[in-house]
Tab-separated table of N, CA, C and O in Angstrom:
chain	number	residue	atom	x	y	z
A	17	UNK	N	15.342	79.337	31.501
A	17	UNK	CA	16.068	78.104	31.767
A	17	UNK	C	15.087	76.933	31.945
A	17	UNK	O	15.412	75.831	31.503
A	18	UNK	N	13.703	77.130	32.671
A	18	UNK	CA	13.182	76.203	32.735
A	18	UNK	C	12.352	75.584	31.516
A	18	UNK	O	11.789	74.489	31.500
A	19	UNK	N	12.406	76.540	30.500
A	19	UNK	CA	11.730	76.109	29.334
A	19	UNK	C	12.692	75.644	28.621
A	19	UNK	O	12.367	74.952	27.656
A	20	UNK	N	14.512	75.944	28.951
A	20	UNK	CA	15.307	74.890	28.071
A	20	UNK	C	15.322	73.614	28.471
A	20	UNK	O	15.460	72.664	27.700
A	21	UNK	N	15.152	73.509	29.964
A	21	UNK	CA	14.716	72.028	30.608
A	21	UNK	C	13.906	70.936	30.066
A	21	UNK	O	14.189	69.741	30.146
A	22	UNK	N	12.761	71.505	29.444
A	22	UNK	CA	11.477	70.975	29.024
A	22	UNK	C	11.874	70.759	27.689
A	22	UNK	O	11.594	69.651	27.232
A	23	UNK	N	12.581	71.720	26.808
A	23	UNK	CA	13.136	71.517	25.598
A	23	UNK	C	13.771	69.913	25.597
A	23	UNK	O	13.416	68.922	24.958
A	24	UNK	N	14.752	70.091	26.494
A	24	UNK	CA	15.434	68.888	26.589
A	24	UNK	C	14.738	67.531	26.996
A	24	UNK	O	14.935	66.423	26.497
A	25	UNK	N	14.018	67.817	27.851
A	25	UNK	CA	13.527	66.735	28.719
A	25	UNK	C	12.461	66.066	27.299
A	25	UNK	O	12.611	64.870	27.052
A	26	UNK	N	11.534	66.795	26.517
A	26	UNK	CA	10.872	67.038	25.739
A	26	UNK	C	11.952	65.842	24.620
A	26	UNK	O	11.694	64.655	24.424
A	27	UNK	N	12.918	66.471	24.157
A	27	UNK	CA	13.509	65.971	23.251
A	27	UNK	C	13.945	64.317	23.226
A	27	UNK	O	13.844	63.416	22.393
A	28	UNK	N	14.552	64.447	24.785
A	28	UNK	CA	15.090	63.021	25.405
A	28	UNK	C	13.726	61.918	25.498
A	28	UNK	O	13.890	60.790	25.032
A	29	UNK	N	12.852	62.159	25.899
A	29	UNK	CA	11.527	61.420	25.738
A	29	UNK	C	11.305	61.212	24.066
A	29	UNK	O	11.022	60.152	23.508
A	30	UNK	N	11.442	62.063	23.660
A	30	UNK	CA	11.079	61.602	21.977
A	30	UNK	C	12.255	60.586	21.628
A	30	UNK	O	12.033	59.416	21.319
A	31	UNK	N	13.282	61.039	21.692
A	31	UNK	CA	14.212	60.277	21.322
A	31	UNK	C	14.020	58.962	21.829
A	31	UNK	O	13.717	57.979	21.153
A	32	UNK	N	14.246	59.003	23.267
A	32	UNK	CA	13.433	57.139	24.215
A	32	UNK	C	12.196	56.732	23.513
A	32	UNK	O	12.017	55.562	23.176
A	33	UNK	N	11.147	57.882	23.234
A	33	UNK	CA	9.960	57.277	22.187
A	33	UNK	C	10.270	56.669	21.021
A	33	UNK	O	9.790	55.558	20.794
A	34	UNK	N	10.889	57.123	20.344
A	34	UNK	CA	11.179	56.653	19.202
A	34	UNK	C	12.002	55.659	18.797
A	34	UNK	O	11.981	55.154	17.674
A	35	UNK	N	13.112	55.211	20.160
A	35	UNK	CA	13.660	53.938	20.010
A	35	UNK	C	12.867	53.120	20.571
A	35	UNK	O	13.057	51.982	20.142
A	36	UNK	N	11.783	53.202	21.602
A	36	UNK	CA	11.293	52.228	22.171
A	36	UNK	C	10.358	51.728	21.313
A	36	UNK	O	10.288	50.499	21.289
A	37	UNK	N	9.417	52.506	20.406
A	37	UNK	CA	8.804	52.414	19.495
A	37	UNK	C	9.615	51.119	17.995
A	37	UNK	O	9.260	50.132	17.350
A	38	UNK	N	10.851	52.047	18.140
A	38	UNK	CA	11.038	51.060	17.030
A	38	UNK	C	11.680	49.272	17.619
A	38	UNK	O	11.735	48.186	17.041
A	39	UNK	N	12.084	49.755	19.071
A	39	UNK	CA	12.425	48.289	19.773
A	39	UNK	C	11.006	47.235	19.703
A	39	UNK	O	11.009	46.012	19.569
A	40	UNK	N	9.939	48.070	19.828
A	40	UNK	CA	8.526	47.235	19.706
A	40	UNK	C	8.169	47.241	18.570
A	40	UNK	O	7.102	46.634	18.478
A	41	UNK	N	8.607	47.720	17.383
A	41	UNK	CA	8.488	47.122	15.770
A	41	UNK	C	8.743	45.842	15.293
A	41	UNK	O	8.209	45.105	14.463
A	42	UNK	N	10.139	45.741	16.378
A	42	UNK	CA	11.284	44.933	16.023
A	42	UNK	C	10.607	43.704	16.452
A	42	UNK	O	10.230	42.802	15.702
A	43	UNK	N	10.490	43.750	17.693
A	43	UNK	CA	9.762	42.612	18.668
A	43	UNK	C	8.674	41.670	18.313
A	43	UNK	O	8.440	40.465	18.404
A	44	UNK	N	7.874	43.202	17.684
A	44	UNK	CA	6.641	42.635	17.220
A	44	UNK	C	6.695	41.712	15.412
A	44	UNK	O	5.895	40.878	14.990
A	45	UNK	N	7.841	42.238	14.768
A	45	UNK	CA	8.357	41.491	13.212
A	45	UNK	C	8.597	39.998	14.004
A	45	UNK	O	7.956	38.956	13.862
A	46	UNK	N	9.696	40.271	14.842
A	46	UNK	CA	9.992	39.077	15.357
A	46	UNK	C	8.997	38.114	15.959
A	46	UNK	O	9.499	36.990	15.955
A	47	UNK	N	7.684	38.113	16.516
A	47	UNK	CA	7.013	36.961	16.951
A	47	UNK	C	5.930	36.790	15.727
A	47	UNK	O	5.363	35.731	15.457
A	48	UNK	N	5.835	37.460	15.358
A	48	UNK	CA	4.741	37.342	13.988
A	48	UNK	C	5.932	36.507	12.968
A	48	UNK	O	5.684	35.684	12.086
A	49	UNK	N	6.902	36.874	13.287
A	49	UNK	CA	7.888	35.260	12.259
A	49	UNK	C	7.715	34.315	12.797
A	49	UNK	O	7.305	33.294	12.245
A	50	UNK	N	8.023	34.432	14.191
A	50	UNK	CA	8.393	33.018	14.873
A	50	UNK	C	6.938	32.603	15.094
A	50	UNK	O	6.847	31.400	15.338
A	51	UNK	N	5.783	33.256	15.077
A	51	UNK	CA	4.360	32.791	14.972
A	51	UNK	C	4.045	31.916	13.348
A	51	UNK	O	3.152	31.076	13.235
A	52	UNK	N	4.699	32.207	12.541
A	52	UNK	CA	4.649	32.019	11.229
A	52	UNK	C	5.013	30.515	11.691
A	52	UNK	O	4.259	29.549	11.810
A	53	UNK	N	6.470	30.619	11.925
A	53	UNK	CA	7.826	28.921	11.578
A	53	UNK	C	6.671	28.205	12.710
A	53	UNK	O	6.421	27.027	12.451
A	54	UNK	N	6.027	28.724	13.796
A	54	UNK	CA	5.358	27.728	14.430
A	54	UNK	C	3.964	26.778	13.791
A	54	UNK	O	3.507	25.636	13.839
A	55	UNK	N	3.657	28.233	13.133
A	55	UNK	CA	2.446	28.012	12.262
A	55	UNK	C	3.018	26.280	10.874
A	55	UNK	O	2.563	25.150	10.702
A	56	UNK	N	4.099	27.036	10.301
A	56	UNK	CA	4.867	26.120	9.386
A	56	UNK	C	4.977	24.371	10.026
A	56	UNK	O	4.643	23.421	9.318
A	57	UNK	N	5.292	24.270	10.887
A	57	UNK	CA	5.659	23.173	12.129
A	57	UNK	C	4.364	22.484	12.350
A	57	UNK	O	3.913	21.395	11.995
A	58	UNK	N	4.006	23.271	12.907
A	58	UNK	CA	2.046	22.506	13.213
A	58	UNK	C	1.731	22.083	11.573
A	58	UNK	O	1.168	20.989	11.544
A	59	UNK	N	1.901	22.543	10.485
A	59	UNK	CA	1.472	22.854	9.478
A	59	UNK	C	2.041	21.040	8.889
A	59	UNK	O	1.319	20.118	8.511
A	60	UNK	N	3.232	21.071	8.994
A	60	UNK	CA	4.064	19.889	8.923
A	60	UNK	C	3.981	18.902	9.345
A	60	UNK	O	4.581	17.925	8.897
A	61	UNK	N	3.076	18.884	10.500
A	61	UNK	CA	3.139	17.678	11.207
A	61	UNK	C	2.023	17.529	11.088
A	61	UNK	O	1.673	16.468	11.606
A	62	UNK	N	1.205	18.094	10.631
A	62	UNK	CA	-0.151	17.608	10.307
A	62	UNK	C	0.180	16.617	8.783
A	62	UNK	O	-0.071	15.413	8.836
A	63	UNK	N	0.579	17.043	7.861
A	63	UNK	CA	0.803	16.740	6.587
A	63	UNK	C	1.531	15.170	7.166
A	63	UNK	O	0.996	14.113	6.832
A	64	UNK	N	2.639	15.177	7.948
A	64	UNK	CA	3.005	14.225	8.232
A	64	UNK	C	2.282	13.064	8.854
A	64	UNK	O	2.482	11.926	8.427
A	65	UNK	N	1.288	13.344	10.038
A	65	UNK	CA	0.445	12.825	10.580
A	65	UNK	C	-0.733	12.092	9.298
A	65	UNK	O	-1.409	11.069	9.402
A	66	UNK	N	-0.645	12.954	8.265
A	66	UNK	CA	-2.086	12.260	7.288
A	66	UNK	C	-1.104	11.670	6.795
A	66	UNK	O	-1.461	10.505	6.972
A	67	UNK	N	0.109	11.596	6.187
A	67	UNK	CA	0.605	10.715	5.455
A	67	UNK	C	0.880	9.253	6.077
A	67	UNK	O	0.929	8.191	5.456
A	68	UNK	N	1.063	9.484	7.583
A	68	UNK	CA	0.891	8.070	8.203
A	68	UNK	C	0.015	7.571	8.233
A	68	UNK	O	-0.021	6.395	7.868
A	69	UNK	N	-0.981	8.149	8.629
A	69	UNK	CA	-2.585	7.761	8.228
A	69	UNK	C	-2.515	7.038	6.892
A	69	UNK	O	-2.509	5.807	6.868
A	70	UNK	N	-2.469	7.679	5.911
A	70	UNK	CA	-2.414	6.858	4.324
A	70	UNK	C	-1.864	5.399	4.698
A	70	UNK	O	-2.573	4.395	4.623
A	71	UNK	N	-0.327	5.387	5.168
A	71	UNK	CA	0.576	4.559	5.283
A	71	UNK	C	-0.194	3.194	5.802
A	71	UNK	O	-0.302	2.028	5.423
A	72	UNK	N	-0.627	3.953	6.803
A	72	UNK	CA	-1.046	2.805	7.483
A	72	UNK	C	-2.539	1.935	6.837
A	72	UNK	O	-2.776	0.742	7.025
A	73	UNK	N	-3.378	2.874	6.081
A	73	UNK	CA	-4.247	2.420	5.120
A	73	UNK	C	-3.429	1.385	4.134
A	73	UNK	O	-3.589	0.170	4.251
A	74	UNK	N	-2.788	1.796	3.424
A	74	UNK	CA	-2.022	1.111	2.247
A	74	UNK	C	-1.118	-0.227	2.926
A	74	UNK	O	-1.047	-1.297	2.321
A	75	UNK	N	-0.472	-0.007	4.211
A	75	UNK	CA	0.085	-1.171	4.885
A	75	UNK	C	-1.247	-2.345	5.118
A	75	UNK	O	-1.300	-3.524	4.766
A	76	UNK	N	-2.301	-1.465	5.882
A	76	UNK	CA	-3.485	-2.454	5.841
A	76	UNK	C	-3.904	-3.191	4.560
A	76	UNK	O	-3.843	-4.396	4.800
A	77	UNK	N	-4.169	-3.041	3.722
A	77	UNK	CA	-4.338	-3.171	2.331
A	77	UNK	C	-3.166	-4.418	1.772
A	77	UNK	O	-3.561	-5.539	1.452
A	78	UNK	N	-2.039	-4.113	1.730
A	78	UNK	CA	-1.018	-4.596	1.391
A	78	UNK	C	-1.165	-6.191	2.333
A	78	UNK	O	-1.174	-7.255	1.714
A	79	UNK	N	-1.255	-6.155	3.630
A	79	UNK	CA	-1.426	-7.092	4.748
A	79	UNK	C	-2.326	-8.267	4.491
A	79	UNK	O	-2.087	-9.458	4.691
A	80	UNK	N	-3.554	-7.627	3.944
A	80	UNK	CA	-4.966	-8.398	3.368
A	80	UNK	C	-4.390	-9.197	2.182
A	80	UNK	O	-4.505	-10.394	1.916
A	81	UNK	N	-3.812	-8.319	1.617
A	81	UNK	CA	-3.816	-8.853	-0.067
A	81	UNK	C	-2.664	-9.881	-0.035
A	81	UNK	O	-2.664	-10.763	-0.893
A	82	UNK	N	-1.333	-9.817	1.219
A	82	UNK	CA	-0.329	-10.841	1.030
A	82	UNK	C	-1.240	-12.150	2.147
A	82	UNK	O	-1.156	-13.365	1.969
A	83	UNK	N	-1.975	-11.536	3.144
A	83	UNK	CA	-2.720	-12.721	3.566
A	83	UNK	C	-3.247	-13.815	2.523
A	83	UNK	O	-3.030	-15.016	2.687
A	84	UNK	N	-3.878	-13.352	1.557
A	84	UNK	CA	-4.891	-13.713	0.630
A	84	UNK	C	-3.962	-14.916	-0.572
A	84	UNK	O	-4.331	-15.896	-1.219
A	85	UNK	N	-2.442	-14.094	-0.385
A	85	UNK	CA	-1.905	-14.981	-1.226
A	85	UNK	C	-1.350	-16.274	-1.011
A	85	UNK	O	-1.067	-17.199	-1.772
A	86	UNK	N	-1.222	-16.008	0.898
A	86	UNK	CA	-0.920	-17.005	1.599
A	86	UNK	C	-1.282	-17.598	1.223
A	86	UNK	O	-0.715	-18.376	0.456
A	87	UNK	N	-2.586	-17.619	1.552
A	87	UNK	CA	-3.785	-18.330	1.591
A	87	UNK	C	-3.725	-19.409	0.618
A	87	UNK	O	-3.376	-20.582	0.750
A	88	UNK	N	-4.251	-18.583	-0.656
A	88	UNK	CA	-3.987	-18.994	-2.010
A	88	UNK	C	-2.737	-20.606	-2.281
A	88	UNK	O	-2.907	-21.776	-2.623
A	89	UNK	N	-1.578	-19.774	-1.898
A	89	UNK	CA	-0.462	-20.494	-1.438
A	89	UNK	C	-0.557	-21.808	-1.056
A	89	UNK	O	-0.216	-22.868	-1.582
A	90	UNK	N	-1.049	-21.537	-0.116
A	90	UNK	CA	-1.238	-22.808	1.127
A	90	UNK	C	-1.827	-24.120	0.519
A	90	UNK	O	-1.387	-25.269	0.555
A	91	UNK	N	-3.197	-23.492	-0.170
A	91	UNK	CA	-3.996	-24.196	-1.213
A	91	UNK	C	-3.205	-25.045	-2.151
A	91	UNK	O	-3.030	-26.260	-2.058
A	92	UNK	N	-2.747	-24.225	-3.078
A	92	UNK	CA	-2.308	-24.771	-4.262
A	92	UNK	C	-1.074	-25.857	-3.925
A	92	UNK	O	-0.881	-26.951	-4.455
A	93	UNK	N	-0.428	-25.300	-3.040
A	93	UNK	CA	0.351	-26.534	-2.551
A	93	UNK	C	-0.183	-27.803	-1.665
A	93	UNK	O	0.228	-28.962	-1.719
A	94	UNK	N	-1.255	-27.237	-0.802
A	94	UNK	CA	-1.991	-28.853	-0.698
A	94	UNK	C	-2.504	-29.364	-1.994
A	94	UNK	O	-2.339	-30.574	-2.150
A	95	UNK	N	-3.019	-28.801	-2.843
A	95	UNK	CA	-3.666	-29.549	-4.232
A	95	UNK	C	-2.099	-30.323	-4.911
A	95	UNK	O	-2.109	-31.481	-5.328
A	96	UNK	N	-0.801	-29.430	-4.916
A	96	UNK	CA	0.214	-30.542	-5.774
A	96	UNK	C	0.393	-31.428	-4.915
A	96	UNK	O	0.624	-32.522	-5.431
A	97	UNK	N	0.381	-31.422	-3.211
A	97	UNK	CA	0.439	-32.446	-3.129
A	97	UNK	C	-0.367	-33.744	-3.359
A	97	UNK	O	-0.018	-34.907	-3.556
A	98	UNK	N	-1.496	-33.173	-3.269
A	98	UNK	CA	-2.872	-34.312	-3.356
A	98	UNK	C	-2.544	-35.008	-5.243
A	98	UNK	O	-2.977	-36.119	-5.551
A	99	UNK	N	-2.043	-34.451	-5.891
A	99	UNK	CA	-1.683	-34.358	-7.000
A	99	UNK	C	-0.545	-35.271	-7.344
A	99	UNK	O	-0.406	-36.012	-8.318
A	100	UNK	N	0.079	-35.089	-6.522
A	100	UNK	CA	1.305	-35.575	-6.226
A	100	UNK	C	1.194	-37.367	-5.929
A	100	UNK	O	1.724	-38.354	-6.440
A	101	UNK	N	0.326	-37.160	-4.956
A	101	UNK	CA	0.190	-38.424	-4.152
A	101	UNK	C	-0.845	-39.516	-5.454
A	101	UNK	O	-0.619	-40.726	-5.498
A	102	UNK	N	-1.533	-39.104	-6.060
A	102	UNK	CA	-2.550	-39.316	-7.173
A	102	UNK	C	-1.958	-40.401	-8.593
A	102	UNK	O	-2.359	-41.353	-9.263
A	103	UNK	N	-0.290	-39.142	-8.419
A	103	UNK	CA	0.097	-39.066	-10.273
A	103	UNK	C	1.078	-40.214	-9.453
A	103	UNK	O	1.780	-40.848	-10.240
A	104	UNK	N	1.264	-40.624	-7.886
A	104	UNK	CA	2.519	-41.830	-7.932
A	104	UNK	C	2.126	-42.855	-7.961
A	104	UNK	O	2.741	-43.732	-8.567
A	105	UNK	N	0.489	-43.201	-7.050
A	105	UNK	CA	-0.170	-43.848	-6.807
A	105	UNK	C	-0.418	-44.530	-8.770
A	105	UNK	O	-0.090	-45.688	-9.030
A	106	UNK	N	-0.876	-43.802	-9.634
A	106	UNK	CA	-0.776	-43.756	-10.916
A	106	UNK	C	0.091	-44.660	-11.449
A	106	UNK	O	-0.075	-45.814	-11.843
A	107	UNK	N	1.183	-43.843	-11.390
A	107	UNK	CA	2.867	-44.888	-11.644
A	107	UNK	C	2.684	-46.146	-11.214
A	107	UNK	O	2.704	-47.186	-11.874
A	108	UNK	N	2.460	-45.948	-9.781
A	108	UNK	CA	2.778	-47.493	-9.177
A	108	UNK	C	1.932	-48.272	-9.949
A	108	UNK	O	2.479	-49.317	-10.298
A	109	UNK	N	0.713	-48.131	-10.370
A	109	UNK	CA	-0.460	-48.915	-11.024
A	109	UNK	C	-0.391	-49.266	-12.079
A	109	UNK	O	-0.947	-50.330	-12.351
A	110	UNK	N	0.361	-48.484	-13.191
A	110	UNK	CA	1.061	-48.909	-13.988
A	110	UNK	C	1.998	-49.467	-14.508
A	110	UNK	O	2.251	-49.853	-15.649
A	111	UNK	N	2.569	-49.478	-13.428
A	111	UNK	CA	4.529	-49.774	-13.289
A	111	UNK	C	4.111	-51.612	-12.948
A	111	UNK	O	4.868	-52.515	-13.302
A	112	UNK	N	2.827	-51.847	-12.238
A	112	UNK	CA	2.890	-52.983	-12.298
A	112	UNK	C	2.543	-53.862	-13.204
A	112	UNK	O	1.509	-53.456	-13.734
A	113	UNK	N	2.819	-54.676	-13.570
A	113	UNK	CA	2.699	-55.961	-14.642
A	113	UNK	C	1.557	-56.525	-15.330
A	113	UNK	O	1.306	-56.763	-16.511
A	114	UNK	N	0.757	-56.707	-13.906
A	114	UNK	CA	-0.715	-57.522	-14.351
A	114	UNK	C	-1.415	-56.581	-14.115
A	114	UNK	O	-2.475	-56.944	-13.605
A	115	UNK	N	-1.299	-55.134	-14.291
A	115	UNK	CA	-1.837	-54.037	-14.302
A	115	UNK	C	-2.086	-53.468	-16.035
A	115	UNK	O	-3.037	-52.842	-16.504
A	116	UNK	N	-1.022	-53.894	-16.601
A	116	UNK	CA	-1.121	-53.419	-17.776
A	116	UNK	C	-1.158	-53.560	-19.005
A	116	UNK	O	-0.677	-52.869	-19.903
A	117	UNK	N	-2.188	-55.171	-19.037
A	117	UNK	CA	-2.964	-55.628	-19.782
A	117	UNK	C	-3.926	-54.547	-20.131
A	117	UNK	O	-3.968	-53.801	-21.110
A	118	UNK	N	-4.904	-54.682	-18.785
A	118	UNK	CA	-5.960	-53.571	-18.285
A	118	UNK	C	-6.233	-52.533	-18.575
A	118	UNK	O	-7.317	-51.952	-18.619
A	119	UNK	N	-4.623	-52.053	-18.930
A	119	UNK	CA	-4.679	-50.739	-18.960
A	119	UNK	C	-4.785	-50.276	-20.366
A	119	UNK	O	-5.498	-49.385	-20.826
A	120	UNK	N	-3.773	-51.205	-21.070
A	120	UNK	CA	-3.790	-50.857	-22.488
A	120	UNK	C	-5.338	-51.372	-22.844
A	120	UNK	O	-5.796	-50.418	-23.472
A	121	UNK	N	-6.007	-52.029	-22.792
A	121	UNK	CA	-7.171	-52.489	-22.894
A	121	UNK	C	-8.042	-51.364	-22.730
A	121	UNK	O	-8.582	-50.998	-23.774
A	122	UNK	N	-8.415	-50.499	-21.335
A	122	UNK	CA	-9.152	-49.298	-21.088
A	122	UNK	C	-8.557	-48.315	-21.924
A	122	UNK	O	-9.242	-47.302	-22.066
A	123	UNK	N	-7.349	-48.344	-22.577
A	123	UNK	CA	-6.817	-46.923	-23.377
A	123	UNK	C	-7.909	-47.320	-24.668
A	123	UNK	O	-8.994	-46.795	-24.920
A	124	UNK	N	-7.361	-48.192	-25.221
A	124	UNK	CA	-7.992	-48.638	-26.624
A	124	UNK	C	-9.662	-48.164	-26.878
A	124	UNK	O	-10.134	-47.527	-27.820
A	125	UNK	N	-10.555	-48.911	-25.279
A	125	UNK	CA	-11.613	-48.493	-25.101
A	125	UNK	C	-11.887	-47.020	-25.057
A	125	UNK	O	-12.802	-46.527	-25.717
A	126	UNK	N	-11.096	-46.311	-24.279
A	126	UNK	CA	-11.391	-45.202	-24.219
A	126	UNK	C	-11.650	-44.508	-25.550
A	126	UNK	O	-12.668	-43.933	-25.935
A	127	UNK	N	-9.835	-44.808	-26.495
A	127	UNK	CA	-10.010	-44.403	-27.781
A	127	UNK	C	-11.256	-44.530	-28.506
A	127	UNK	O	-11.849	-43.585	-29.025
A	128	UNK	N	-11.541	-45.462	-28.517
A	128	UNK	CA	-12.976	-46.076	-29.428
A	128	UNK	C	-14.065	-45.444	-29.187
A	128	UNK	O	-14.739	-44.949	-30.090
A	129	UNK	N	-14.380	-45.380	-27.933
A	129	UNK	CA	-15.544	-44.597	-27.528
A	129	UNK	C	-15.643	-42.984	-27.923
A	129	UNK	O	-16.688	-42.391	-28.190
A	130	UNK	N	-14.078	-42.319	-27.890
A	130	UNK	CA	-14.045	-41.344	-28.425
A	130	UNK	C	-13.885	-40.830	-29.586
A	130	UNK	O	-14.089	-39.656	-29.896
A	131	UNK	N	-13.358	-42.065	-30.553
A	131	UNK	CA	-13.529	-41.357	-32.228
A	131	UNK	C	-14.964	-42.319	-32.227
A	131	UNK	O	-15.146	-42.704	-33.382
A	132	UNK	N	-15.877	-42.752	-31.439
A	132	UNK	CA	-17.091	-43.153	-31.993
A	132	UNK	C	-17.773	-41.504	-32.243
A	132	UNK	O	-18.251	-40.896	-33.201
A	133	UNK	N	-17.429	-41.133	-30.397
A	133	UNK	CA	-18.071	-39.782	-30.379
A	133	UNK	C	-17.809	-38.949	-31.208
A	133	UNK	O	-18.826	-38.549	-31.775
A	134	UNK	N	-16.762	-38.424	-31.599
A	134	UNK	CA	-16.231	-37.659	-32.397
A	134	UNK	C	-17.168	-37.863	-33.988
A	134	UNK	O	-17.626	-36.846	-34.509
A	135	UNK	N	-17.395	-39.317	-34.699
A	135	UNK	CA	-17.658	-39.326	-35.694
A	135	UNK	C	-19.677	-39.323	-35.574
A	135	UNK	O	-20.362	-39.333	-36.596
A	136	UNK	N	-20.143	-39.311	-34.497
A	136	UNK	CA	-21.199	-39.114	-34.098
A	136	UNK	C	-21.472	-37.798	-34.363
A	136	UNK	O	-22.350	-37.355	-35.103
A	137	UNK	N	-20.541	-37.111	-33.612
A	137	UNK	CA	-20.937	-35.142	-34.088
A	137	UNK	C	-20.886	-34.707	-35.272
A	137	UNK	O	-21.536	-33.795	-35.784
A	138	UNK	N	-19.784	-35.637	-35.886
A	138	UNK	CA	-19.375	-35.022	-37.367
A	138	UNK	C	-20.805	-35.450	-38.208
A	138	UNK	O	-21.177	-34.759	-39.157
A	139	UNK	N	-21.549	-36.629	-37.776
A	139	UNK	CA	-22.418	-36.957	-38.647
A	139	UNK	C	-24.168	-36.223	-38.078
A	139	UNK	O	-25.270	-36.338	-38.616
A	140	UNK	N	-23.868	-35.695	-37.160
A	140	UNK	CA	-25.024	-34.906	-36.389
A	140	UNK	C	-24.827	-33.616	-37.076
A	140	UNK	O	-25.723	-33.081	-37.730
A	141	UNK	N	-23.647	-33.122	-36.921
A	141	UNK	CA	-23.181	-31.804	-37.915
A	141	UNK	C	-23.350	-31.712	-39.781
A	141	UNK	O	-23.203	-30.859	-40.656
A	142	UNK	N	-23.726	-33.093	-39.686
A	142	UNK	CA	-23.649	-32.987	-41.714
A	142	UNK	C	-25.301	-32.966	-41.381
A	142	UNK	O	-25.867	-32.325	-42.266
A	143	UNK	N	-26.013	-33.350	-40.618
A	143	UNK	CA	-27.657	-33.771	-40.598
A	143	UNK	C	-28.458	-32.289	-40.696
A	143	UNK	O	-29.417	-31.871	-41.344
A	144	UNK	N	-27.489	-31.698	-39.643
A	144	UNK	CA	-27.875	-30.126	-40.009
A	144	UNK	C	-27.797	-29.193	-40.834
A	144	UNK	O	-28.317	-28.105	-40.588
């Protein structure tokens, strides 16, 4: 009888062995996943973390280059105005009366001086 005891007792331990065994299979599949999705996560937020990084490179970048156009901007519109103020000042000078004797007078000159030049090169150009 006491060796059917041991039979049993024997058996019941294997049996508890062998589920406890496979309860710690189970356990152990299970944190080696959930070690994985954590692994995945860290994994993600790194990727995410450099892509802000980029972001924020390319925002920097972007920042400079619309500064620059400001800039640019700012310029070219003080020049139309200076331009502006130039081409009325212009008008007015012309628009006046005893202005534009003078004027047609300096056009004519101008002309002259420039088909002088003009026929100066042409005859510097035949010399050669």
């Amino acid at each position: 009888q006491l060796f059917a005891e041991y039979r049993l007792v024997k058996e019941n331990l294997a049996i508890k062995w062998d589920a406890d065994k496979q309860q710690f299979e189970t356990n152990q599949d299970m944190h080696k996943s959930e070690i994985l999705s954590h692994q995945n996560i860290v994994q993600m937020y790194q990727e995410r973390e450099q892509k802000m990084v980029e972001y924020k490179e390319q925002l920097s970048k972007v920042s400079s280059t619309l500064e620059n156009v400001r800039s640019k901007l700012n310029t070219s519109q003080l020049e139309n105005t200076t331009l502006r103020k130039k081409l009325a000042e212009t008008l007015r000078v012309l628009r006046d009366p005893g202005n534009r004797k003078r004027v047609r007078r300096h056009l004519r000159n101008t002309q002259s001086i420039s088909s002088l030049e003009s026929e100066n090169l042409e005859v510097t150009s035949h010399e050669d």
